[in-house]
Coordinates of C-alpha atoms in Angstrom, one line a residue:
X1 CA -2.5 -8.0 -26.1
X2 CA -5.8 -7.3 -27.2
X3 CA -6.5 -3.7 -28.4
X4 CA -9.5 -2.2 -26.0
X5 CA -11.3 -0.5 -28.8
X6 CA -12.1 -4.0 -31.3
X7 CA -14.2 -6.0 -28.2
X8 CA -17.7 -5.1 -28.4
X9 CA -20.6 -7.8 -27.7
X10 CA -22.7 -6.4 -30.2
X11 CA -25.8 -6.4 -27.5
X12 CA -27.7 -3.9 -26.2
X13 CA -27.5 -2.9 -22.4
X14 CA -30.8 -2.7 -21.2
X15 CA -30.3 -2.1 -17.1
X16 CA -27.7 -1.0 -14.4
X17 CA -28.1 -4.3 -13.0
X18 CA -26.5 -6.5 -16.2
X19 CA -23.7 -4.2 -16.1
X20 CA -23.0 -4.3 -12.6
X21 CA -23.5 -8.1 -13.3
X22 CA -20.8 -8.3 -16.2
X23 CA -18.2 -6.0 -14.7
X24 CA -18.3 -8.9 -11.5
X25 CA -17.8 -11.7 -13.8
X26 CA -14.7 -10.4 -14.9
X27 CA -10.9 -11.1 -13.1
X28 CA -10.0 -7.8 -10.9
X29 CA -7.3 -5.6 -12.3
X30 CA -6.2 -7.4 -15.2
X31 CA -6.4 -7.4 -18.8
X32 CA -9.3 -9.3 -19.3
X33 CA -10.8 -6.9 -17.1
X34 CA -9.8 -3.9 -18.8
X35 CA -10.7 -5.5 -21.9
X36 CA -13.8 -6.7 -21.0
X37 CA -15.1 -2.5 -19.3
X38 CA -14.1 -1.5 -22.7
X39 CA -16.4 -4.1 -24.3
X40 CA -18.9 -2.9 -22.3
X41 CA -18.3 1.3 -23.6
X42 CA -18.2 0.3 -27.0
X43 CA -21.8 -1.4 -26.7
X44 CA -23.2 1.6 -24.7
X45 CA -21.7 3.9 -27.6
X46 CA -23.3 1.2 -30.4
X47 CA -26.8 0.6 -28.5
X48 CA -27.4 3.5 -26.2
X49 CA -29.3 3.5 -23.8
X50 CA -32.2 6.2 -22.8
X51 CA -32.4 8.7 -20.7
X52 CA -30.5 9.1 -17.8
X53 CA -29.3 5.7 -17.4
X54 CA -26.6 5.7 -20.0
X55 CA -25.0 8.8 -17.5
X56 CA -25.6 6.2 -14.8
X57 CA -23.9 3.2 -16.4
X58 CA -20.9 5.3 -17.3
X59 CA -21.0 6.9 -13.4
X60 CA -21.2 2.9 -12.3
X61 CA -17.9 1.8 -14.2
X62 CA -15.8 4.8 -13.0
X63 CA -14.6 2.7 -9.8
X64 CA -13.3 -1.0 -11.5
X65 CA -12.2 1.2 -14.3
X66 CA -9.6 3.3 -12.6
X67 CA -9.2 0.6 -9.8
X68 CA -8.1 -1.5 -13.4
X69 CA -5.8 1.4 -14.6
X70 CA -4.3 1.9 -11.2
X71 CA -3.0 -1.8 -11.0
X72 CA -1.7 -2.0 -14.3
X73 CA -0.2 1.2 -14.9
X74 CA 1.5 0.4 -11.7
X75 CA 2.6 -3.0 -12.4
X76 CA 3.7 -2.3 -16.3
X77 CA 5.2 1.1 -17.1
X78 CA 4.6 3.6 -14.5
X79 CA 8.5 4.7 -13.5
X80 CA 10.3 1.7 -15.9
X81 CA 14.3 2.6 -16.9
X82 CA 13.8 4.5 -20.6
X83 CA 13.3 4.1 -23.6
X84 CA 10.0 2.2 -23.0
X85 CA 10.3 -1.8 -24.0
X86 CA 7.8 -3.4 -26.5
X87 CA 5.3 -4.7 -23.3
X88 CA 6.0 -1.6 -21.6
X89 CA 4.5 0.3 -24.3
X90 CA 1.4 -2.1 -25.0
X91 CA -0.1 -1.8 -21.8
X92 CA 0.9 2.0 -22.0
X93 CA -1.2 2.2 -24.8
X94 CA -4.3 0.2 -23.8
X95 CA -4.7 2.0 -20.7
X96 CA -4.8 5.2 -22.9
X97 CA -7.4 4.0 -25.1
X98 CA -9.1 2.6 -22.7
X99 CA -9.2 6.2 -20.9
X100 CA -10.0 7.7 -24.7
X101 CA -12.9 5.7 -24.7
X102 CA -14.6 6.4 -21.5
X103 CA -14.1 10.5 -22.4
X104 CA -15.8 9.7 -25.9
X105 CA -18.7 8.0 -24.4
X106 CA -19.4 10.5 -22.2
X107 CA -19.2 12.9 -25.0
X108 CA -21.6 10.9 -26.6
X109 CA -23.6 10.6 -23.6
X110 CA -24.0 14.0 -23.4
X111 CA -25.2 14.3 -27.2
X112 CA -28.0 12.3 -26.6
X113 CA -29.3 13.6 -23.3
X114 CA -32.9 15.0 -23.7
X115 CA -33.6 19.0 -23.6
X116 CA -35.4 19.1 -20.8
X117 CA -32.8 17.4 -18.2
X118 CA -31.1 19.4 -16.1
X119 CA -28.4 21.3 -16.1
X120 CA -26.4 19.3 -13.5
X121 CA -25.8 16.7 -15.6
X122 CA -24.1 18.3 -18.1
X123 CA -22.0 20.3 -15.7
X124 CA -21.5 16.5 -14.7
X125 CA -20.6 15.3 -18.1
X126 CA -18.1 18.3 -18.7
X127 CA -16.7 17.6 -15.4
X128 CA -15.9 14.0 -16.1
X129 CA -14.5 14.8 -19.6
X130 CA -11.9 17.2 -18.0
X131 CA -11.3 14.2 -15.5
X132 CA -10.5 12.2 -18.6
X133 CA -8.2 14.2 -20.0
X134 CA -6.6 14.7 -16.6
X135 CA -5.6 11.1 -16.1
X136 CA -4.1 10.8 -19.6
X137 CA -1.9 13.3 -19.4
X138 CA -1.2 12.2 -15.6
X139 CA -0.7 8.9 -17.5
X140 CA 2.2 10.2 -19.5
X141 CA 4.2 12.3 -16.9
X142 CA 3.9 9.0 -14.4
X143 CA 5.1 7.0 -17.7
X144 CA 7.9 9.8 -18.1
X145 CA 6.5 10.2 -22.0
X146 CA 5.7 13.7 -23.8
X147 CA 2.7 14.6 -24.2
X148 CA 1.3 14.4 -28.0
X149 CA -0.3 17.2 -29.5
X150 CA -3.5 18.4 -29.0
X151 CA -4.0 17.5 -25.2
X152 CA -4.2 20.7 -23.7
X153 CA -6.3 22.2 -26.0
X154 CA -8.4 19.7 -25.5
X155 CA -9.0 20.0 -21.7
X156 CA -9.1 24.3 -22.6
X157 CA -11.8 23.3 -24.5
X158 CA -13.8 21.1 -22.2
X159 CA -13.3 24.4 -19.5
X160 CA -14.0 27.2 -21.8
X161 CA -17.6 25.4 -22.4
X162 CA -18.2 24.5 -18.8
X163 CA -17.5 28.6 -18.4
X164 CA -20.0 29.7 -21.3
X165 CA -22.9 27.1 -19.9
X166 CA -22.5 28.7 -16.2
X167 CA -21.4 25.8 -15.4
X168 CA -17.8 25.9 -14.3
X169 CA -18.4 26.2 -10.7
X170 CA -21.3 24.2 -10.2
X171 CA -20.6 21.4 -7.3
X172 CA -20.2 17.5 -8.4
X173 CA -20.0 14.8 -6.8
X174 CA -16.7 12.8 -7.1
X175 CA -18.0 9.4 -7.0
X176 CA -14.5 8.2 -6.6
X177 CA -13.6 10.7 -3.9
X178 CA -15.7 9.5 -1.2
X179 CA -18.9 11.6 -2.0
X180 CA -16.9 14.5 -1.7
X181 CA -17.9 18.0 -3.9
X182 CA -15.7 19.3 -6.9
X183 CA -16.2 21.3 -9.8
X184 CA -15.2 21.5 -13.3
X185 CA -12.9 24.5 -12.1
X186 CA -11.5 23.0 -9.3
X187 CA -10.3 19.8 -11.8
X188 CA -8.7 21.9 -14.2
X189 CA -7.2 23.9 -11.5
X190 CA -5.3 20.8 -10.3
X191 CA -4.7 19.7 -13.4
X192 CA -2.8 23.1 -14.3
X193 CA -1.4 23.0 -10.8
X194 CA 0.2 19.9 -11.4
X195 CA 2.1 20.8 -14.7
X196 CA 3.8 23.8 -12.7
X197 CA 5.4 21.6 -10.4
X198 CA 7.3 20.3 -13.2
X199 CA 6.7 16.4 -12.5
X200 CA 9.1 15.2 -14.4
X201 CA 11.3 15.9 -12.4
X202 CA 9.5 14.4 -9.5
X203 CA 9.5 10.5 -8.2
X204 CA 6.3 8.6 -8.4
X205 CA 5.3 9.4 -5.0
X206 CA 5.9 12.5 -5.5
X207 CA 3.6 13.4 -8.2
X208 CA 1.4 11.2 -6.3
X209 CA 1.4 13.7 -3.4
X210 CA 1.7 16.8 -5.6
X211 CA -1.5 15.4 -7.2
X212 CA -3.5 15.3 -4.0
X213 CA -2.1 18.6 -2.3
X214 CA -3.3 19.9 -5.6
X215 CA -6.7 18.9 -5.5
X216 CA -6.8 19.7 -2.0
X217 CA -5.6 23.7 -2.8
X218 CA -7.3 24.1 -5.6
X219 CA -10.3 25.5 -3.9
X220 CA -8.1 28.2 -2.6
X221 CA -7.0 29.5 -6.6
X222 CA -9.1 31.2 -9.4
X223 CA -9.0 31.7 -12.5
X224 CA -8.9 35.3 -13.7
X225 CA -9.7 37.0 -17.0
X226 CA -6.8 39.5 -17.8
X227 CA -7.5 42.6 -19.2
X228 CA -5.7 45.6 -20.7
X229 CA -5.3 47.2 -17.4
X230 CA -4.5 43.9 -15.5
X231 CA -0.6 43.7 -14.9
X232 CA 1.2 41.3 -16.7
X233 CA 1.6 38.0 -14.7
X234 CA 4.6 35.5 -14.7
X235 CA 2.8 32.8 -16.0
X236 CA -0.8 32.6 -17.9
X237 CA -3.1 30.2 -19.8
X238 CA -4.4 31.2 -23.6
X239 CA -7.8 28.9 -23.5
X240 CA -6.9 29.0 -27.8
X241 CA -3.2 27.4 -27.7
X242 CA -2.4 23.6 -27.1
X243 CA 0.4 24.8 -24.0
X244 CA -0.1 24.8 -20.2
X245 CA 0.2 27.4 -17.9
X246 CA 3.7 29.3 -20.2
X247 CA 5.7 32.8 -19.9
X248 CA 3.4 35.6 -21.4
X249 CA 4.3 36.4 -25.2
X250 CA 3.8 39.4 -27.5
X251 CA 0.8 38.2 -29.6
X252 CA -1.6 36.7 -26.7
X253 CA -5.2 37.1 -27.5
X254 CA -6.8 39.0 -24.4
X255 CA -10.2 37.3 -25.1
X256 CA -8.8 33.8 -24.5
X257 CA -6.3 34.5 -21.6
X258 CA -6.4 33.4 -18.6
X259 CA -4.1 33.7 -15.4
X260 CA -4.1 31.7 -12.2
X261 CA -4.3 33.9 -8.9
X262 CA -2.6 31.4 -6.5
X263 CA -2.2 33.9 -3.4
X264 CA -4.8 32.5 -0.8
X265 CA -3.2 29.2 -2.0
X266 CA 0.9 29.9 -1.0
X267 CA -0.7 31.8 2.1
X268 CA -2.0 28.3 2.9
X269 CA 0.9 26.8 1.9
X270 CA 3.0 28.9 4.1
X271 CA 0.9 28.3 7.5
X272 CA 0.6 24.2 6.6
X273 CA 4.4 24.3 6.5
X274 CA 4.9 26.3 9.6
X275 CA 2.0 23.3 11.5
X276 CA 4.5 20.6 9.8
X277 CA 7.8 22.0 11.4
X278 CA 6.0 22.3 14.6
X279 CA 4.1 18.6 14.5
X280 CA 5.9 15.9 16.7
X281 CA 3.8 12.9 14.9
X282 CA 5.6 11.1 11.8
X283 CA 2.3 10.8 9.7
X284 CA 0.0 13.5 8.6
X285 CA -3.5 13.5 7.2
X286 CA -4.1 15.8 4.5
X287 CA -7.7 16.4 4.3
X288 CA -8.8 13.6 2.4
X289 CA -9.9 10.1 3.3
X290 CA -6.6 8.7 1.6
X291 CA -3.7 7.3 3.6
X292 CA -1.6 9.6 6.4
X293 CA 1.6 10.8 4.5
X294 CA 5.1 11.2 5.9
X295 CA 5.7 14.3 7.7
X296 CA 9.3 14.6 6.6
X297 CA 8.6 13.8 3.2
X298 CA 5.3 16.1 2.9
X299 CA 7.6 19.2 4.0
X300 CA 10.2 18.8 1.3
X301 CA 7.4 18.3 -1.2
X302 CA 5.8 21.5 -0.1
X303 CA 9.4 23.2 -0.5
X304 CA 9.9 21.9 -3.4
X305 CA 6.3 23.2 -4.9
X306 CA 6.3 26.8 -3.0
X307 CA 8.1 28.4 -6.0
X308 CA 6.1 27.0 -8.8
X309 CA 3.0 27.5 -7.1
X310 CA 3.5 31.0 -6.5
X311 CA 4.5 31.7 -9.8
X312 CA 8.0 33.1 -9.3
X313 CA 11.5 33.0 -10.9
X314 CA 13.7 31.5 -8.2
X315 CA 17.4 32.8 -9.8
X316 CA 19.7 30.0 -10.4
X317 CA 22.4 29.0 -8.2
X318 CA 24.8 28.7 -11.0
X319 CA 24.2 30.3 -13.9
X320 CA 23.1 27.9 -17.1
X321 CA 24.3 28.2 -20.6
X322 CA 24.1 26.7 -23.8
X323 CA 26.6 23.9 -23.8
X324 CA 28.6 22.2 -26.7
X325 CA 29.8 18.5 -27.3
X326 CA 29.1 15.7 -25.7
X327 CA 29.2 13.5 -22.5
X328 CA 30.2 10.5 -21.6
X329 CA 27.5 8.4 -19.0
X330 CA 27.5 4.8 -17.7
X331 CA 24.8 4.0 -15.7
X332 CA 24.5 0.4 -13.0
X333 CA 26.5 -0.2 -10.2
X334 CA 29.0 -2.3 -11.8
X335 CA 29.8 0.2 -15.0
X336 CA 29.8 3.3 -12.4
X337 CA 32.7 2.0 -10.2
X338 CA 34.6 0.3 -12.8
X339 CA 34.1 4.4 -14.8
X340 CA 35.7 6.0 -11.6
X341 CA 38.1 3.2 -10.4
X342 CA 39.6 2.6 -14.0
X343 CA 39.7 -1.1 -13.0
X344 CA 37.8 -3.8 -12.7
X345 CA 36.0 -4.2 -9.5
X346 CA 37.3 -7.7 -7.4
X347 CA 36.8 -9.0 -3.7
X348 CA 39.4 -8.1 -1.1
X349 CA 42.5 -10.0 -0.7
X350 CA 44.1 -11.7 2.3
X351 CA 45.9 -8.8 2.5
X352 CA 43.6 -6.8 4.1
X353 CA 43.4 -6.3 7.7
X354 CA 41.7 -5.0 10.1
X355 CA 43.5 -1.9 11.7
X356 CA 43.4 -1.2 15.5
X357 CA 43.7 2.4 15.6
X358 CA 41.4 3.1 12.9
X359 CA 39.0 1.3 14.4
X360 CA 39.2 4.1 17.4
X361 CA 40.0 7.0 15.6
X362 CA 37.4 8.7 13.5
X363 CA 39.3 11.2 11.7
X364 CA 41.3 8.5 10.2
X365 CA 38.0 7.3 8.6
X366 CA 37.1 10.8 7.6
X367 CA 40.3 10.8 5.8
X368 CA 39.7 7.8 3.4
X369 CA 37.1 9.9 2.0
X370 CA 39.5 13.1 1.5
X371 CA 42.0 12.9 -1.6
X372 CA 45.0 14.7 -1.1
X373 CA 45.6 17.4 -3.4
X374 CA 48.8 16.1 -4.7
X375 CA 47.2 13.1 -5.7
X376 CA 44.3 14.9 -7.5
X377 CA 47.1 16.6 -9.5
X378 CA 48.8 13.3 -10.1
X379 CA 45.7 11.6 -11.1
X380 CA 45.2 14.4 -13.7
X381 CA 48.9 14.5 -14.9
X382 CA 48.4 11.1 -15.6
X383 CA 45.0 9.4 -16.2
X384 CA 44.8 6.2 -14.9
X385 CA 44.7 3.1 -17.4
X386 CA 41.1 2.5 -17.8
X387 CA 39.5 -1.1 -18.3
X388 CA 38.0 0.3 -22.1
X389 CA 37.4 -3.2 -23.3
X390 CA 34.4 -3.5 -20.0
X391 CA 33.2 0.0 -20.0
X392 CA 30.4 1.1 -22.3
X393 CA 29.2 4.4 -21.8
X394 CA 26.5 5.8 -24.0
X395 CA 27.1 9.4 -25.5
X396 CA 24.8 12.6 -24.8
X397 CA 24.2 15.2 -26.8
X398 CA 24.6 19.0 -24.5
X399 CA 21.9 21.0 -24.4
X400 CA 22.7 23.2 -22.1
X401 CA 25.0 22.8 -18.6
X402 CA 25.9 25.0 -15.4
X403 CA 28.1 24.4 -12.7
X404 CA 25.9 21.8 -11.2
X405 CA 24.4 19.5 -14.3
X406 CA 23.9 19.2 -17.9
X407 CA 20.7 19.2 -19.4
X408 CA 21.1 16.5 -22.4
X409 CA 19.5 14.0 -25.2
X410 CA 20.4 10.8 -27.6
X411 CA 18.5 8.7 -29.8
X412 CA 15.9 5.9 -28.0
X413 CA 19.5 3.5 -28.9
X414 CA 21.2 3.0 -26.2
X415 CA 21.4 1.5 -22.8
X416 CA 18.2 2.0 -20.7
X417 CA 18.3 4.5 -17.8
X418 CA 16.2 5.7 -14.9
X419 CA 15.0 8.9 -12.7
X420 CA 17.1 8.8 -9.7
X421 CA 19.8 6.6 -10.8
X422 CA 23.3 7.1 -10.1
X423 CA 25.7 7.9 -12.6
X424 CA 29.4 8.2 -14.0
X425 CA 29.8 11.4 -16.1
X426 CA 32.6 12.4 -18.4
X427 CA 32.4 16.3 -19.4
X428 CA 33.8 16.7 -22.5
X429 CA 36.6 19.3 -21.1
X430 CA 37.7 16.6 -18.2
X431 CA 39.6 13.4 -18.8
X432 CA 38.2 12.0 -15.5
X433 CA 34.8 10.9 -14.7
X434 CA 32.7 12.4 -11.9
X435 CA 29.5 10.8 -10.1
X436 CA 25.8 12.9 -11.1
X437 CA 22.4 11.8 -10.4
X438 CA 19.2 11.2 -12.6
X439 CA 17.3 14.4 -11.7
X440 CA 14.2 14.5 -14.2
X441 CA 13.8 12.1 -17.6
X442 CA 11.6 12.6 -20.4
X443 CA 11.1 10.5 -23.7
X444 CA 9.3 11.5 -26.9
X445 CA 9.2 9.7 -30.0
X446 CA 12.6 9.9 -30.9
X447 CA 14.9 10.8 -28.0
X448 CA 15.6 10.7 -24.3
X449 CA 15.9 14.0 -22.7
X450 CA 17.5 13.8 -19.6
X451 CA 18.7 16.6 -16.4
X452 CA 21.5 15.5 -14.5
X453 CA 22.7 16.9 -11.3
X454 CA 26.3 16.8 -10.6
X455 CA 27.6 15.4 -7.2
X456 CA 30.1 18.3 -5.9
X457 CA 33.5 16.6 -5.1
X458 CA 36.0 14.1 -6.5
X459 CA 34.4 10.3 -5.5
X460 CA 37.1 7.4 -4.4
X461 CA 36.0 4.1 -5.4
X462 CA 35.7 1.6 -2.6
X463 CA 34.1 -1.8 -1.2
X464 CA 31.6 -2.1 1.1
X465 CA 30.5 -5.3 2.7
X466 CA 27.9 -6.1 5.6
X467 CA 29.7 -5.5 8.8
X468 CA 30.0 -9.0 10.7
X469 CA 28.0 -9.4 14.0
X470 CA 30.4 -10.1 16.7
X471 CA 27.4 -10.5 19.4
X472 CA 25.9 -12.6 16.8
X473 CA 27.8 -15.0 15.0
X474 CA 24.9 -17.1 14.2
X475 CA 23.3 -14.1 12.2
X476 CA 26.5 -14.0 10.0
X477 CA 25.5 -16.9 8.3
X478 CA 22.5 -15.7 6.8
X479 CA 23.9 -13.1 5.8
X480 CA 25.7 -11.9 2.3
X481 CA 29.4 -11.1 3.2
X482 CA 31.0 -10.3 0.1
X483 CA 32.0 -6.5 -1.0
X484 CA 30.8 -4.6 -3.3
X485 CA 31.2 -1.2 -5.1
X486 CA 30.4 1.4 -3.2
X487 CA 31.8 5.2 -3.2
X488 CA 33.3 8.0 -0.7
X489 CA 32.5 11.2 -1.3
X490 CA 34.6 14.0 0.5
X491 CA 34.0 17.0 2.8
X492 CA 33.4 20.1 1.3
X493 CA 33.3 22.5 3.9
X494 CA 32.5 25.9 1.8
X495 CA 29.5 24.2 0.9
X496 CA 28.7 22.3 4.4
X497 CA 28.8 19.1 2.8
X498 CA 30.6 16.6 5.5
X499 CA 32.2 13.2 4.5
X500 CA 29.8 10.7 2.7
X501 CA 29.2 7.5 1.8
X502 CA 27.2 6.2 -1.3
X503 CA 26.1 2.1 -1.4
X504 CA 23.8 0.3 -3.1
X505 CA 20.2 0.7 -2.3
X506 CA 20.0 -3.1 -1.6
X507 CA 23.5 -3.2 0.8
X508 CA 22.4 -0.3 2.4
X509 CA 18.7 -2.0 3.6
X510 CA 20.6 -5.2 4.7
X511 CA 23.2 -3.7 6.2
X512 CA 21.4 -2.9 9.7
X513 CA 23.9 0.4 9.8
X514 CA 26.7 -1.2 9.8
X515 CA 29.2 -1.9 7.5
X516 CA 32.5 -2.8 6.7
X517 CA 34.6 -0.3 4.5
X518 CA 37.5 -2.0 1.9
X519 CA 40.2 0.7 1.6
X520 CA 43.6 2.0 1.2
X521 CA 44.7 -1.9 2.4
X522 CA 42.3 -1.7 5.5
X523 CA 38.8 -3.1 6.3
X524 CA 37.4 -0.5 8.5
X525 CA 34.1 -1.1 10.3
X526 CA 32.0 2.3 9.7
X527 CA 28.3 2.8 11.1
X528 CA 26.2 4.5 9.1
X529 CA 24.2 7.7 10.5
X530 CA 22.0 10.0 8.7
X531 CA 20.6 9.4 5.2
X532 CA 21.8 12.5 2.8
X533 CA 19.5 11.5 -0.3
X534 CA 18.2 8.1 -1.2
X535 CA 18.1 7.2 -5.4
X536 CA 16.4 4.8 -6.8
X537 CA 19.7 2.2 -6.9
X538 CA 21.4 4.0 -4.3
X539 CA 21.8 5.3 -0.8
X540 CA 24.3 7.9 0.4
X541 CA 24.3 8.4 4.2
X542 CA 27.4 10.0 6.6
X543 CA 29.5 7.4 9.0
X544 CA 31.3 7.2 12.0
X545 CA 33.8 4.9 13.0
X546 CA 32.3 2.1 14.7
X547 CA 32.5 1.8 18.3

């Protein structure tokens, strides 16, 4: 893959028109493409042009450019399993650069405009720079990557001028936000908004969504100087350190600090929740001309931001310590079951048959997903003989744990993993593996760091097939009928947690709602009722008894 930086013409640019005429020679959303708007910065940068028009070059390639970055950050890296593959990483890279680049032209853009121009255009210039640096570091947390050094100072920076010109408030317009007004301050306001939120520990979408409800409340925060007389806040910004928003600290310099007053934004907060419980309709605009967002799916983002946008310590559920040793994880379908089953997973026998009164009796499905006690203390008196030949688990280091999760790390070696996937955990004071979940992922240059969250209660290893269509025996035959793995999860009623079931992401789409459950020497036909969470390889959903 070519690198964006070594693909300059080596001709002038003379008009708007030949670059709006080169940018439409070249294939949408691809490499050449990318390539080919870089070619066309590094020849601005090399043979500027005068005036205003090198600002209205730059302003022209905004769109294809991040209409470019959008597809393949997308298509190449955005949300991959960890660590990051060779490809992965190359198109990773040139999108940075290629983001790098447009910030340094603009720099140099703004180094060359004339005296006498006015003052919007540099609040422009400053406005796009902070943009810039924006979508790199968005680049990263979408990627799942640290950030390198030197990021956040650098967007500081690009405010704290914008604040000594005057021209931190001064209304743009967002070319690629339909026309609509921003500022420098609103940008970095999202920006900083954003990091709160923690996205890590987010999906894709939503980051996505915390990214637009961001911009979209950012009008309703400011930025505050703090003072000797100002009381401490929870959180606040040193415009002279290379850290985000972080937990104030004995040796802050007054001059450079900064806190966020967010309390006209959770008051906004608070009465769009309140609208969204109330609303009937399943999509919701949010203000912007972008698509309608799910109702449900908007409300648990919301809840999910309230606390870090209002800048307050939520205490733990369960308290969280430093941990010792290590744990034991396999990750995919196939390594999961065979971790909790101890055996190799096959198809169901002859043997099993469908049985009559469990087929009426829905307790008696509700019990395949209870283990009775006294075989929870057999199973721990003696461990079943595991399969240790097929499983493969990958060792993590503890960093710290509580009753629901370990926070962890290993070396990049090792099996890949994903945010959101299921997994089989062995805690190093346990001889029996339980099932967690994925719950944020991180990689810097030499280690994964990953959160896990701990499914409460012991899992029973099953098989789960498509349910047959009776009504509809020609539809059978299109149709997958083999088992596999799939998992029970028991009631817990202290913790309102009813009977469960947890299938593949893939069974659970084909499977219509229905399906037929392999256990304890029975095929059972279950229906499947309300979804509890969906992963990114998995479904768990509750069940009835089919009628």
């Amino acid at each position: 893959m070519n690198q964006a930086l070594d693909i300059s013409s080596g001709y002038p640019i003379s008009s708007l028109a030949g670059v709006i005429r080169r940018i439409g020679e070249l294939p949408a959303a691809t490499d050449r493409a990318l390539d080919g708007i870089c070619g066309i910065l590094a020849d601005l940068k090399q043979y500027p042009p005068e005036g205003t028009l090198y600002l209205d070059i730059l302003e022209e390639i905004r769109k294809p450019l991040y209409q470019t970055i959008n597809v393949l950050g997308k298509s190449r890296y955005q949300d991959t399993a960890l660590p990051q593959m060779e490809r992965e990483a190359a198109a990773f890279n040139q999108v940075i650069s290629s983001l790098r680049l447009m910030n340094e032209v603009y720099r140099h853009c703004k180094s060359l405009l004339p005296e006498e121009v006015d003052s919007r255009y540099h609040a422009q210039i400053l406005h796009r720079n902070i943009y810039y640096i924006t979508q790199i570091i968005f680049e990263h947390f979408r990627a799942r990557l640290d950030l390198p050094g030197e990021l956040w100072q650098e967007a500081h920076g690009y405010y704290q001028e914008a604040e000594q010109q005057s021209l931190a408030t001064r209304p743009i317009i967002d070319t690629l936000g339909g026309g609509q007004s921003i500022s420098c301050t609103a940008s970095y306001i999202a920006l900083l908004l954003v990091d709160l939120a923690n996205p890590y520990r987010h999906s894709i979408e939503a980051q996505e969504l915390i990214a637009r409800l961001a911009r979209l409340g950012a009008p309703y925060v400011e930025i505050e100087m703090l003072d000797s007389m100002h009381e401490i806040p929870p959180f606040i910004l040193d415009l002279g350190e290379d850290l985000p928003l972080h937990p104030p600290s004995d040796n802050e310099v007054l001059q450079t600090v900064r806190c966020l007053n967010t309390r006209s934004l959770v008051t906004h907060m608070e009465v769009l929740h309140t609208r969204l419980k109330d609303a009937e309709t399943p999509q919701i605009p949010l203000g912007d001309d972008r698509d309608k967002v799910d109702r449900l799916f908007l409300i648990a983002t919301l809840e999910q931001i309230y606390a870090p946008w209002a800048q307050t310590r939520i205490p733990r559920r369960f308290r969280r310590h430093v941990g010792q040793g290590r744990v034991e994880v396999c990750n995919s379908f196939e390594q999961v079951h065979l971790a909790i089953s101890g055996t190799t997973f096959t198809q169901p026998q002859g043997q099993y048959i469908y049985n009559d009164r469990m087929l009426s009796d829905s307790a008696d499905i509700i019990r395949l997903s209870r283990l009775d006690d006294r075989q929870i203390a057999s199973d721990k008196a003696t461990p079943k003989a595991r399969s240790h030949f097929n499983l493969r688990p990958d060792g993590w280091a503890i960093v710290d744990q509580s009753a629901s999760g370990f926070r962890l790390f290993r070396a990049l070696a090792g099996s890949s993993i994903a945010y959101g996937e299921l997994l089989a955990i062995q805690p190093p004071d346990s001889d029996q593996y339980v099932l967690a979940e994925v719950s944020w992922l991180m990689q810097d240059a030499s280690c994964l760091h990953m959160g896990i969250a701990i499914l409460p209660g012991m899992p029973k290893a099953v098989a789960a097939a498509v349910a047959n269509d009776d009504k509809n025996p020609r539809q059978n035959a299109n149709r997958s009928l083999l088992y596999e793995q799939a998992f029970l999860m028991p009631a817990l009623e202290p913790l309102g947690i009813e009977p469960s079931l947890i299938l593949s992401a893939e069974l659970w789409k084909l499977s219509e709602g229905k399906v037929s459950l392999a256990a304890e020497n029975n095929i059972v036909p279950i229906t499947l009722e309300k979804v509890i969470r969906k992963g990114r390889d998995f479904v768990r959903t509750t069940y009835k008894a089919a009628s």
